[in-house]
Coordinates of C-alpha atoms in Angstrom, one line a residue:
Chain S
M1 CA 174.4 105.7 93.0
S2 CA 171.5 104.2 91.1
I3 CA 172.1 100.7 90.0
G4 CA 169.4 100.7 87.2
P5 CA 166.5 98.4 86.6
D6 CA 168.5 95.7 84.8
A7 CA 171.0 95.3 87.5
L8 CA 168.3 95.3 90.2
N9 CA 166.4 92.7 88.3
A10 CA 169.5 90.5 87.9
R11 CA 170.3 90.9 91.6
L12 CA 166.8 90.0 92.7
L13 CA 166.7 87.1 90.4
Q14 CA 170.0 85.8 91.7
F15 CA 168.7 86.1 95.2
L16 CA 165.6 84.1 94.3
R17 CA 167.7 81.4 92.6
S18 CA 169.9 81.1 95.6
S19 CA 167.0 80.8 98.0
V20 CA 165.5 77.7 96.5
N21 CA 165.1 74.7 98.8
A22 CA 166.3 71.2 98.0
D23 CA 162.8 70.1 97.4
G24 CA 162.4 72.6 94.6
G25 CA 160.2 75.0 96.4
W26 CA 160.6 78.3 98.2
G27 CA 159.8 79.3 101.8
Y28 CA 158.7 82.8 102.8
S29 CA 162.4 83.5 103.6
P30 CA 165.6 81.7 102.8
G31 CA 166.0 78.5 104.8
K32 CA 162.3 78.2 105.7
A33 CA 160.1 75.3 104.6
S34 CA 158.7 75.4 101.1
R35 CA 155.2 76.9 100.9
L36 CA 152.7 77.4 98.1
E37 CA 152.6 81.2 98.0
P38 CA 156.4 81.9 97.6
T39 CA 156.9 78.9 95.4
C40 CA 154.1 80.1 93.0
W41 CA 155.5 83.7 92.9
A42 CA 159.0 82.3 92.3
L43 CA 157.7 80.2 89.5
L44 CA 155.9 83.3 87.9
A45 CA 159.1 85.3 88.4
L46 CA 161.3 82.8 86.7
L47 CA 158.8 82.4 83.8
S48 CA 158.5 86.1 83.4
A49 CA 162.2 86.8 83.5
G50 CA 162.6 84.9 80.2
T51 CA 166.1 83.8 80.9
S52 CA 167.7 81.2 78.7
E53 CA 169.5 79.6 81.6
T54 CA 169.1 75.8 81.5
E55 CA 169.2 75.9 85.3
D56 CA 166.1 78.2 85.4
E57 CA 164.3 75.7 83.2
S58 CA 165.2 73.1 85.7
R59 CA 164.1 75.2 88.6
V60 CA 160.7 75.7 87.0
H61 CA 160.3 72.0 86.5
S62 CA 161.3 71.3 90.1
A63 CA 158.9 73.8 91.4
L64 CA 156.1 72.3 89.3
A65 CA 157.0 68.9 90.5
L66 CA 156.8 70.1 94.1
L67 CA 153.4 71.5 93.5
A68 CA 152.3 68.2 92.0
A69 CA 153.6 66.3 95.0
R70 CA 151.5 68.5 97.2
Q71 CA 148.2 67.7 95.5
D72 CA 145.8 65.8 97.6
K73 CA 143.0 63.4 96.7
I74 CA 140.4 66.0 96.0
G75 CA 142.8 68.1 93.9
L76 CA 143.8 70.9 96.3
L77 CA 147.5 71.6 97.0
I78 CA 148.7 71.2 100.6
D79 CA 150.5 74.3 102.0
V80 CA 151.3 72.9 105.4
P81 CA 150.8 69.2 106.1
G82 CA 148.0 68.7 108.6
A83 CA 146.6 72.2 108.3
F84 CA 143.6 73.4 106.4
Q85 CA 144.0 73.8 102.7
N86 CA 144.5 77.5 101.9
F87 CA 142.1 78.5 99.1
A88 CA 143.8 81.8 98.3
F89 CA 147.1 80.2 97.5
N90 CA 145.5 77.3 95.7
G91 CA 144.0 79.9 93.4
L92 CA 147.4 81.4 92.9
A93 CA 148.8 77.9 92.3
A94 CA 146.2 77.3 89.6
I95 CA 147.2 80.6 87.9
A96 CA 151.0 79.8 88.1
T97 CA 150.5 76.2 86.9
S98 CA 148.3 77.3 84.0
H99 CA 150.8 80.0 83.1
A100 CA 153.7 77.5 83.2
S101 CA 151.9 75.1 80.9
T102 CA 151.3 77.8 78.3
S103 CA 154.6 79.5 78.4
R104 CA 157.0 76.5 78.6
P105 CA 155.2 73.6 76.9
P106 CA 155.4 70.7 76.5
K107 CA 157.3 69.5 79.6
A108 CA 155.8 72.0 82.1
D109 CA 152.2 70.8 81.6
R110 CA 153.3 67.3 82.4
L111 CA 155.2 68.1 85.5
G112 CA 152.8 70.3 87.3
P113 CA 149.8 69.4 89.4
D114 CA 146.6 68.1 87.7
L115 CA 145.1 71.5 86.8
K116 CA 141.7 70.0 86.0
A117 CA 141.5 68.4 89.5
L118 CA 142.7 71.6 91.1
V119 CA 140.2 73.8 89.3
S120 CA 137.4 71.4 90.2
A121 CA 138.4 71.4 93.9
I122 CA 138.5 75.2 93.9
T123 CA 135.1 75.3 92.2
A124 CA 133.7 73.1 95.0
G125 CA 135.2 75.2 97.9
Q126 CA 133.2 78.0 99.4
G127 CA 132.9 80.0 102.6
V128 CA 130.1 80.0 105.1
R129 CA 126.9 81.9 104.2
S130 CA 125.7 83.7 107.3
G131 CA 122.9 86.0 106.3
R132 CA 122.5 89.7 106.9
S133 CA 123.7 91.0 110.2
W134 CA 123.3 94.1 112.3
I135 CA 127.0 94.7 112.6
N136 CA 127.7 95.9 109.1
R137 CA 126.2 96.8 105.7
Q138 CA 127.0 93.8 103.6
D139 CA 125.3 90.7 102.2
N140 CA 126.8 87.7 104.0
E141 CA 124.5 85.4 102.1
L142 CA 126.9 85.8 99.2
S143 CA 129.6 83.1 99.0
G144 CA 133.0 83.5 97.4
W145 CA 136.0 81.8 98.9
P146 CA 137.2 81.6 102.5
W147 CA 140.9 81.4 103.5
H148 CA 140.2 77.8 104.6
D149 CA 137.3 75.5 105.0
G150 CA 134.6 76.4 107.5
V151 CA 134.9 80.2 107.9
S152 CA 133.6 83.3 106.1
N153 CA 134.3 84.6 102.6
W154 CA 137.1 87.2 102.3
V155 CA 138.4 89.4 99.6
E156 CA 141.9 87.9 98.9
P157 CA 140.9 84.3 98.6
T158 CA 137.8 85.2 96.6
A159 CA 139.9 87.3 94.3
W160 CA 142.6 84.6 93.7
C161 CA 140.1 81.8 93.2
A162 CA 137.8 83.8 90.9
L163 CA 140.8 84.9 88.8
A164 CA 142.0 81.3 88.7
L165 CA 138.6 80.1 87.5
K166 CA 138.3 82.9 85.0
K167 CA 141.7 81.9 83.5
T168 CA 141.5 78.2 83.7
A169 CA 138.0 76.8 84.0
P170 CA 135.8 75.9 81.1
A171 CA 133.5 78.9 80.6
A172 CA 130.6 76.7 79.5
D173 CA 130.5 74.9 82.9
A174 CA 127.3 76.1 84.6
R175 CA 128.7 75.5 88.1
V176 CA 131.8 77.6 87.4
A177 CA 129.7 80.3 85.8
S178 CA 127.4 80.4 88.8
R179 CA 130.3 80.5 91.3
L180 CA 132.0 83.3 89.4
A181 CA 128.8 85.4 89.1
E182 CA 128.3 85.2 92.8
A183 CA 132.0 85.9 93.5
D184 CA 131.8 89.0 91.4
R185 CA 128.8 90.1 93.3
L186 CA 130.6 89.5 96.6
L187 CA 133.6 91.5 95.6
A188 CA 131.3 94.4 94.5
D189 CA 129.4 94.1 97.7
R190 CA 132.7 94.4 99.8
C191 CA 134.0 97.4 97.9
C192 CA 134.7 100.4 100.1
L193 CA 132.7 103.5 99.7
T194 CA 135.8 105.3 98.5
G195 CA 136.6 102.6 96.0
G196 CA 139.2 99.9 96.7
W197 CA 139.1 96.9 99.1
N198 CA 140.6 95.9 102.4
Y199 CA 140.6 92.3 103.8
G200 CA 136.8 92.2 103.4
N201 CA 134.7 94.5 105.5
S202 CA 134.0 97.9 103.9
N203 CA 132.2 99.1 107.1
M204 CA 131.6 98.0 110.7
L205 CA 129.2 99.3 113.3
G206 CA 128.2 102.3 111.2
K207 CA 131.7 103.4 110.3
E208 CA 133.3 103.2 106.8
L209 CA 136.6 101.3 106.8
S210 CA 139.6 102.2 104.6
P211 CA 140.8 100.2 101.5
F212 CA 144.3 98.8 101.2
V213 CA 146.4 98.9 98.1
L214 CA 147.4 95.2 98.0
N215 CA 143.9 93.9 98.4
S216 CA 142.5 96.5 95.9
A217 CA 144.9 95.4 93.2
L218 CA 144.0 91.7 93.7
A219 CA 140.2 92.4 93.6
L220 CA 140.6 94.5 90.5
L221 CA 142.6 91.7 88.8
A222 CA 139.7 89.4 89.6
L223 CA 137.1 91.8 88.2
Q224 CA 139.0 92.8 85.0
D225 CA 136.2 91.3 82.9
R226 CA 133.6 93.5 84.7
R227 CA 135.1 96.9 84.0
A228 CA 131.8 98.6 83.7
L229 CA 130.8 97.9 87.3
P230 CA 130.7 101.1 89.2
E231 CA 132.7 99.5 92.0
V232 CA 135.5 98.7 89.5
V233 CA 135.4 102.2 88.0
R234 CA 135.8 103.9 91.3
S235 CA 138.4 101.4 92.5
I236 CA 140.6 102.0 89.5
E237 CA 140.4 105.7 90.3
W238 CA 141.1 105.1 93.9
L239 CA 144.2 102.9 93.1
D240 CA 145.5 105.4 90.6
A241 CA 145.3 108.1 93.2
N242 CA 146.5 106.1 96.2
W243 CA 149.1 103.5 95.3
Q244 CA 151.7 105.8 96.8
S245 CA 150.1 105.4 100.2
E246 CA 151.4 101.9 100.6
P247 CA 155.1 101.8 99.6
S248 CA 156.0 98.2 99.9
D249 CA 157.4 95.5 97.6
Q250 CA 154.2 93.6 97.3
A251 CA 151.7 96.4 97.3
L252 CA 153.5 98.4 94.6
S253 CA 154.1 95.2 92.5
L254 CA 150.5 94.1 92.5
A255 CA 149.3 97.6 91.9
L256 CA 151.6 97.8 88.9
V257 CA 150.3 94.5 87.5
A258 CA 146.7 95.5 88.0
M259 CA 147.1 98.9 86.5
H260 CA 148.9 97.4 83.5
V261 CA 146.1 94.8 83.0
Y262 CA 143.6 97.7 83.0
G263 CA 145.6 99.6 80.4
E264 CA 146.4 102.4 82.8
R265 CA 149.7 104.3 82.9
T266 CA 152.3 102.5 85.0
R267 CA 155.5 104.4 84.3
N268 CA 155.3 106.3 87.7
L269 CA 154.4 103.2 89.5
E270 CA 157.4 101.3 88.0
R271 CA 159.7 104.2 88.9
A272 CA 158.3 104.2 92.4
L273 CA 158.8 100.5 92.8
L274 CA 162.4 100.7 91.5
A275 CA 163.1 103.7 93.8
H276 CA 161.6 101.9 96.8
L277 CA 163.8 98.8 96.1
E278 CA 166.9 100.9 95.7
A279 CA 166.2 102.9 98.9
A280 CA 165.0 100.1 101.2
G281 CA 166.4 97.0 99.5
P282 CA 164.0 94.0 99.1
A283 CA 162.4 94.1 102.5
G284 CA 159.5 91.8 101.9
S285 CA 159.3 88.0 101.9
L286 CA 160.4 85.7 99.0
A287 CA 156.8 85.8 97.9
A288 CA 157.1 89.6 97.7
I289 CA 160.3 89.4 95.8
G290 CA 158.7 87.0 93.3
S291 CA 155.9 89.5 92.8
V292 CA 158.4 92.3 92.3
L293 CA 160.2 90.3 89.6
Y294 CA 156.9 89.6 87.9
A295 CA 155.9 93.2 88.1
L296 CA 159.2 94.3 86.5
N297 CA 159.2 91.7 83.8
G298 CA 155.6 90.6 83.3
P299 CA 154.4 93.8 81.6
H300 CA 156.9 93.1 78.8
H301 CA 154.8 90.1 78.0
G302 CA 151.4 91.7 78.7
C303 CA 151.1 90.3 82.2
T304 CA 149.6 87.3 80.6
A305 CA 149.7 85.2 83.8
F306 CA 147.0 87.6 85.2
T307 CA 145.0 88.5 82.2
V308 CA 141.6 86.9 81.4
Chain K
M1 CA 148.7 65.1 115.8
A2 CA 145.7 66.2 113.8
A3 CA 145.3 70.0 113.7
R4 CA 143.2 69.6 110.6
H5 CA 139.5 69.9 111.2
S6 CA 136.9 67.8 109.5
R7 CA 133.9 69.2 107.8
S8 CA 131.5 67.6 110.3
E9 CA 133.4 69.2 113.2
L10 CA 133.2 72.5 111.5
S11 CA 129.5 72.1 110.8
R12 CA 129.0 72.8 114.5
R13 CA 130.7 76.2 114.1
A14 CA 127.7 78.4 113.4
F15 CA 125.9 76.9 116.3
L16 CA 128.9 77.3 118.6
A17 CA 129.6 80.9 117.4
A18 CA 126.1 81.9 118.6
L19 CA 126.6 80.7 122.1
P20 CA 127.9 82.6 125.0
L21 CA 131.3 81.5 126.4
A22 CA 130.0 79.5 129.4
A23 CA 127.7 77.5 127.1
V24 CA 130.5 76.7 124.8
A25 CA 132.6 75.5 127.6
S26 CA 129.8 73.3 128.9
A27 CA 129.1 72.0 125.4
C28 CA 132.6 70.5 125.3
R29 CA 132.6 66.8 126.1
R30 CA 135.3 67.2 128.7
A31 CA 136.1 70.1 131.1
P32 CA 137.7 72.9 129.1
F33 CA 140.9 72.7 131.2
D34 CA 142.7 70.3 133.5
Q35 CA 143.0 72.1 136.8
A36 CA 146.0 70.0 137.7
R37 CA 148.0 71.5 134.9
F38 CA 147.5 75.0 136.1
A39 CA 148.4 76.8 139.4
L40 CA 147.1 80.2 140.1
P41 CA 149.7 82.5 141.6
A42 CA 149.1 83.2 145.3
R43 CA 149.5 86.8 144.5
S44 CA 150.3 88.7 141.3
E45 CA 152.2 91.9 141.2
V46 CA 151.1 94.6 138.8
A47 CA 153.1 97.8 138.4
L48 CA 151.6 101.0 137.1
L49 CA 154.3 103.5 135.9
P50 CA 153.6 107.1 134.9
A51 CA 154.5 108.4 131.5
S52 CA 153.1 111.6 130.2
D53 CA 154.0 111.0 126.5
Y54 CA 156.0 108.9 124.2
G55 CA 159.3 110.6 125.0
A56 CA 161.9 109.8 127.6
S57 CA 159.2 109.2 130.2
A58 CA 157.9 106.3 128.3
V59 CA 161.3 104.6 128.0
D60 CA 161.9 105.3 131.7
A61 CA 158.5 103.8 132.7
V62 CA 159.3 100.5 131.0
A63 CA 162.8 100.4 132.4
R64 CA 161.6 101.2 135.9
G65 CA 158.8 98.6 135.7
I66 CA 161.3 95.9 134.7
R67 CA 163.7 96.9 137.5
L68 CA 160.8 96.8 139.9
L69 CA 159.3 93.5 138.9
R70 CA 162.6 91.8 138.0
P71 CA 161.3 89.2 135.5
D72 CA 163.8 86.3 135.2
V73 CA 165.3 86.9 131.7
R74 CA 169.0 86.2 132.4
G75 CA 170.3 84.0 129.6
R76 CA 166.9 83.6 128.1
R77 CA 165.6 84.2 124.6
V78 CA 162.8 86.8 124.9
L79 CA 160.1 87.3 122.2
L80 CA 158.4 90.7 122.4
K81 CA 155.0 90.5 120.8
P82 CA 153.6 94.1 120.1
N83 CA 150.2 94.9 118.9
L84 CA 150.6 96.0 115.2
V85 CA 147.3 95.1 113.6
E86 CA 146.7 97.9 111.1
Y87 CA 147.8 101.5 110.5
E88 CA 145.8 104.7 110.1
A89 CA 147.6 108.0 110.5
G90 CA 146.6 109.9 113.6
T91 CA 145.0 106.9 115.4
M92 CA 146.2 104.9 118.4
I93 CA 145.7 101.3 117.0
N94 CA 149.2 100.0 117.7
T95 CA 151.7 99.7 120.6
N96 CA 153.8 102.8 120.3
P97 CA 157.3 101.9 118.9
V98 CA 158.9 103.8 121.8
I99 CA 157.5 101.3 124.3
I100 CA 158.7 98.4 122.2
A101 CA 162.2 100.0 121.9
G102 CA 162.2 100.7 125.6
A103 CA 161.4 97.0 126.3
V104 CA 164.1 95.8 124.0
E105 CA 166.7 97.9 125.8
A106 CA 165.4 97.0 129.3
F107 CA 165.4 93.3 128.7
R108 CA 168.9 93.4 127.2
R109 CA 170.1 95.3 130.2
A110 CA 168.3 92.7 132.5
G111 CA 170.5 90.0 130.9
A112 CA 168.4 88.5 128.2
R113 CA 170.5 86.3 125.9
E114 CA 168.5 87.5 122.8
V115 CA 165.6 89.8 122.3
V116 CA 163.4 89.3 119.2
V117 CA 160.3 91.3 118.1
G118 CA 157.6 89.2 116.4
E119 CA 154.1 90.0 115.2
G120 CA 151.6 88.7 112.7
P121 CA 149.3 91.6 111.9
G122 CA 145.7 90.5 111.8
H123 CA 144.2 92.7 109.1
R124 CA 147.0 93.8 106.8
R125 CA 149.2 91.2 105.4
D126 CA 151.6 93.8 104.2
T127 CA 153.9 93.8 107.2
E128 CA 156.7 95.6 105.4
Y129 CA 154.3 98.6 105.0
L130 CA 153.1 98.4 108.6
L131 CA 156.6 98.4 109.9
A132 CA 157.5 101.5 107.8
A133 CA 154.3 103.4 108.4
S134 CA 154.1 102.8 112.1
G135 CA 157.8 103.8 112.5
L136 CA 158.6 100.5 114.3
G137 CA 160.9 99.4 111.5
D138 CA 163.2 102.4 112.1
Y139 CA 163.5 101.7 115.8
L140 CA 164.3 98.0 115.2
R141 CA 167.0 98.8 112.7
E142 CA 168.6 101.3 115.0
L143 CA 168.5 98.8 117.9
R144 CA 169.6 96.0 115.6
V145 CA 166.9 93.8 116.9
P146 CA 165.5 91.1 114.5
F147 CA 161.8 91.2 113.5
V148 CA 159.9 88.1 112.6
D149 CA 156.7 88.2 110.6
L150 CA 154.8 85.6 112.5
N151 CA 152.2 85.4 109.7
L152 CA 154.9 83.9 107.4
D153 CA 157.1 81.9 109.7
D154 CA 157.5 78.1 109.6
V155 CA 154.8 76.5 111.8
R156 CA 154.2 73.5 114.0
P157 CA 151.0 72.1 115.4
V158 CA 150.6 72.4 119.2
P159 CA 147.9 70.8 121.3
L160 CA 145.9 73.4 123.1
A161 CA 146.3 73.4 126.8
S162 CA 142.6 74.3 127.3
Q163 CA 139.6 73.6 125.1
F164 CA 137.3 76.5 125.2
T165 CA 137.4 76.7 121.4
G166 CA 136.7 73.0 121.0
L167 CA 139.9 72.9 118.8
E168 CA 142.5 70.3 119.7
A169 CA 145.4 72.1 118.3
L170 CA 146.6 75.2 116.4
F171 CA 149.6 75.8 114.3
F172 CA 152.1 78.3 115.8
P173 CA 155.2 80.0 114.4
V174 CA 158.4 78.3 115.2
E175 CA 159.9 81.6 116.4
V176 CA 157.3 81.7 119.1
L177 CA 157.8 78.1 120.2
K178 CA 161.5 78.4 120.5
S179 CA 161.3 81.5 122.8
D180 CA 162.0 81.1 126.5
L181 CA 159.8 84.0 127.4
I182 CA 156.9 85.5 125.5
V183 CA 156.2 89.1 126.5
S184 CA 152.9 90.6 125.4
V185 CA 153.7 94.3 124.6
A186 CA 150.1 95.4 124.1
K187 CA 148.0 98.5 123.6
L188 CA 145.1 99.2 125.9
K189 CA 142.0 99.6 123.8
T190 CA 138.3 98.9 124.1
H191 CA 137.3 96.1 121.8
H192 CA 133.8 96.1 120.2
W193 CA 133.4 92.3 120.6
A194 CA 135.6 91.3 123.6
G195 CA 135.1 94.4 125.6
M196 CA 138.8 95.2 126.0
T197 CA 142.0 94.2 124.3
A198 CA 145.3 94.4 126.3
A199 CA 147.9 91.8 127.2
M200 CA 145.8 88.6 126.6
K201 CA 143.9 89.4 123.4
N202 CA 147.2 90.6 121.9
L203 CA 148.1 86.9 121.5
F204 CA 145.8 86.7 118.5
G205 CA 148.8 88.1 116.6
V206 CA 150.9 84.9 117.1
V207 CA 148.4 82.9 115.0
P208 CA 149.9 82.6 111.5
G209 CA 148.0 84.4 108.8
A210 CA 149.4 82.3 106.0
V211 CA 147.7 79.3 107.6
Y212 CA 144.5 80.9 109.1
G213 CA 144.1 84.0 106.8
W214 CA 143.6 87.7 107.2
P215 CA 141.7 88.2 109.5
K216 CA 142.3 85.1 111.5
N217 CA 138.7 84.2 111.2
L218 CA 138.8 80.8 112.9
L219 CA 139.5 82.6 116.2
H220 CA 136.3 84.6 115.8
Y221 CA 134.3 81.6 114.7
R222 CA 135.4 79.8 117.8
V223 CA 134.3 82.7 120.0
I224 CA 136.9 85.5 120.7
D225 CA 136.8 84.9 124.5
S226 CA 137.4 81.2 124.0
S227 CA 140.3 81.8 121.6
I228 CA 141.9 84.3 124.0
L229 CA 141.8 81.7 126.8
D230 CA 143.1 78.8 124.7
L231 CA 146.0 80.9 123.3
N232 CA 147.0 82.2 126.7
A233 CA 146.7 78.8 128.3
T234 CA 148.9 77.2 125.6
L235 CA 151.6 79.8 125.1
R236 CA 151.7 81.1 128.6
P237 CA 153.1 84.6 128.1
G238 CA 155.4 85.2 131.0
F239 CA 155.3 88.9 131.2
A240 CA 153.1 91.7 129.9
I241 CA 153.6 95.4 129.2
V242 CA 150.5 97.4 128.3
D243 CA 150.9 100.8 126.6
A244 CA 148.2 103.0 128.2
I245 CA 150.0 106.3 127.7
V246 CA 147.5 107.1 125.0
A247 CA 144.9 104.4 124.9
M248 CA 141.8 103.9 122.7
E249 CA 138.2 104.2 123.8
G250 CA 134.8 103.8 122.1
D251 CA 134.7 101.6 118.9
G252 CA 138.1 99.9 119.4
P253 CA 140.2 98.1 118.4
I254 CA 140.5 100.1 115.1
M255 CA 137.9 102.8 114.9
G256 CA 138.0 104.1 118.4
S257 CA 139.2 107.5 119.7
P258 CA 142.5 108.3 121.5
R259 CA 142.3 108.7 125.2
H260 CA 145.3 110.0 127.2
C261 CA 145.8 107.9 130.3
G262 CA 149.5 108.5 131.0
F263 CA 150.6 105.1 132.3
V264 CA 152.3 101.8 131.4
A265 CA 151.0 98.6 133.1
M266 CA 153.3 95.7 133.7
G267 CA 153.4 92.3 135.4
A268 CA 154.2 88.6 135.1
D269 CA 150.6 87.6 135.3
P270 CA 148.8 88.9 132.1
V271 CA 145.4 88.1 133.7
A272 CA 146.1 90.4 136.6
V273 CA 147.5 93.1 134.3
D274 CA 144.3 92.9 132.2
A275 CA 142.1 92.9 135.2
T276 CA 143.8 96.0 136.5
C277 CA 143.5 97.8 133.2
A278 CA 139.8 96.8 132.9
S279 CA 139.1 98.3 136.3
I280 CA 141.0 101.5 135.5
I281 CA 139.0 102.1 132.3
G282 CA 135.7 101.5 134.1
L283 CA 134.9 97.9 133.1
E284 CA 134.0 95.2 135.6
P285 CA 136.7 92.6 135.1
M286 CA 134.5 89.7 136.1
K287 CA 132.0 90.8 133.4
L288 CA 134.6 90.3 130.7
G289 CA 134.1 86.6 129.7
Y290 CA 137.7 85.8 129.1
L291 CA 138.9 87.3 132.4
R292 CA 136.1 85.6 134.4
E293 CA 137.2 82.2 133.0
A294 CA 140.9 83.0 133.2
S295 CA 140.5 83.7 136.9
R296 CA 139.7 80.0 137.3
Y297 CA 143.0 78.7 136.0
L298 CA 145.3 81.2 134.4
G299 CA 145.8 84.2 136.7
N300 CA 144.4 86.5 139.3
V301 CA 141.5 88.9 138.8
E302 CA 140.3 89.4 142.4
P303 CA 141.8 92.7 143.7
G304 CA 142.8 91.0 146.9
R305 CA 145.1 88.7 145.0
I306 CA 146.8 91.5 143.1
A307 CA 149.6 93.5 144.7
Q308 CA 149.7 96.9 143.1
R309 CA 153.2 98.4 142.6
G310 CA 154.2 101.8 141.5
E311 CA 151.3 104.2 141.2
R312 CA 147.8 103.4 142.6
P313 CA 145.2 102.5 140.0
S314 CA 142.9 105.2 141.3
R315 CA 145.3 107.8 140.0
Y316 CA 144.5 106.7 136.4
A317 CA 140.8 105.9 136.8
H318 CA 138.9 106.8 133.7
R319 CA 135.5 105.8 132.5
F320 CA 136.1 104.9 128.9
E321 CA 133.4 105.2 126.3
V322 CA 132.2 101.9 125.0
V323 CA 129.9 100.9 122.1
D324 CA 126.3 100.6 123.1
H325 CA 126.1 96.8 123.1
L326 CA 128.9 96.7 125.7
K327 CA 127.5 99.2 128.2
S328 CA 126.6 96.3 130.5
L329 CA 130.3 95.6 131.0
Q330 CA 130.8 99.0 132.7
R331 CA 131.1 99.3 136.4
K332 CA 128.2 101.0 138.1
I333 CA 129.1 104.5 139.2

């Protein structure tokens, strides 16, 4: 028997609430150490759910406080102590922090990490430029963002960081404008021939590689202000025609958010997401469950966390 | 322990990435491994078991191989690490789920206290999708065996037991570290950079994506051969099962073509298993950089130190197609 979207929403929200760690963050699964990605998605899920529960307000504040406690001297948030800083999830953290400060002022903007320092550190980060290569048809001189310091530029971290800067950085800042212009070029350069994106190589050794739904949705969100680009046009068409090919919590959720932001029809996607959740149960990580909750509730508020 | 890497250290990366393996090793201040910490087995057993397809013969091959080699799993927690990197319908990218399911049952029957399957896919971060699309999720549910997404697990830094990469430490998933026995349940494929991927290269999947990204680019920057060596030296997988019923030739590990070989290779020495597989598909094992270096400290490559069990390698001898830039790795006909 179908349990309906409201009951499903309530069940997932309750699961998320019950999975919070004592330090105010979320791990990738219940009982695991708090990490940036699931904590940020949980934050976005709670904010989008619009509950009036005082305890949810408290959870939002605790999560923001945890993110603030993770901020290092240069402004980046530490995901795992001692490891490289993860640019992708710092981009997501900037988006979540910014959204919290606008949707739950005034306390949220005092509790979270220093957004200005975070944005400045993201702006300063970049991947290795390695020049053109015989192995594939892409411009490796272009720099976006790497997963961490000292390696190449990839689609997901570039998409998260570009979207974060487009939402939160001062548009008049020449350095930011330059980084964003190059990031947009990089994403266009890495677009698959069919439209859509994978992790970051559209071709290798003369063969065309296939796009993935999840990465395509993220890259489209980052390029929402460049809708006339031919790569964006064909990628929206590709995503519209292919979102069914990757039936998972996170892929369907991000596809739904991206399609909503582009003003495309999302009714079938929402139905598919609900049907998938009913059939399989929430099978993804807590980050995926957070993204599901955002996808179910964010559109009621225009998906403002992800709109530029 | 500092697993974090300074900008100055990483500024050497582009230089190191351009060097062949031997030069990287010699560029290290100290020897890339301490011989006293490693002992080559006097002789390594490698079993080749016939299986015509992914039906009952595949399950039987795995079971017979484990009975034949008798890995010590009694009372131990066994982590099976399949190769599940990406999914494309009709291709042979991943370890077939039947092999993984067969291994779960065989290790349980052999007395393992617990069997867990864990993988951290290297290209797709959507593991939920990969499990469903590949069919592995259905098998695991039926067998009631837990699956751990190694990309998203809690992590701890571990000093590397050899230093071919020049890295002091890497973060590894806790589920891997708490296993008593790591079993590499790999797919036999040509690899357009390393030459071949089988039991040893499969360990890339234990490196957590949520720390190192998708793909795990640091392992490429530090030279693939070097990363294979340091991972195997540090984690010491104690058993290997290689799915070569339908392998991949040509532009592997993703874009190659299926090639029916009809066997499963198994053994407690992943180096010897890989050396045997390389010979079978027409590659010269000592021309594969990681096998050549591994033969100095991790396991056996020389045919005289490998005891073949089950079928003879000559029964399965194939000359796999390889990409042009790897033709030099092929044995002379």
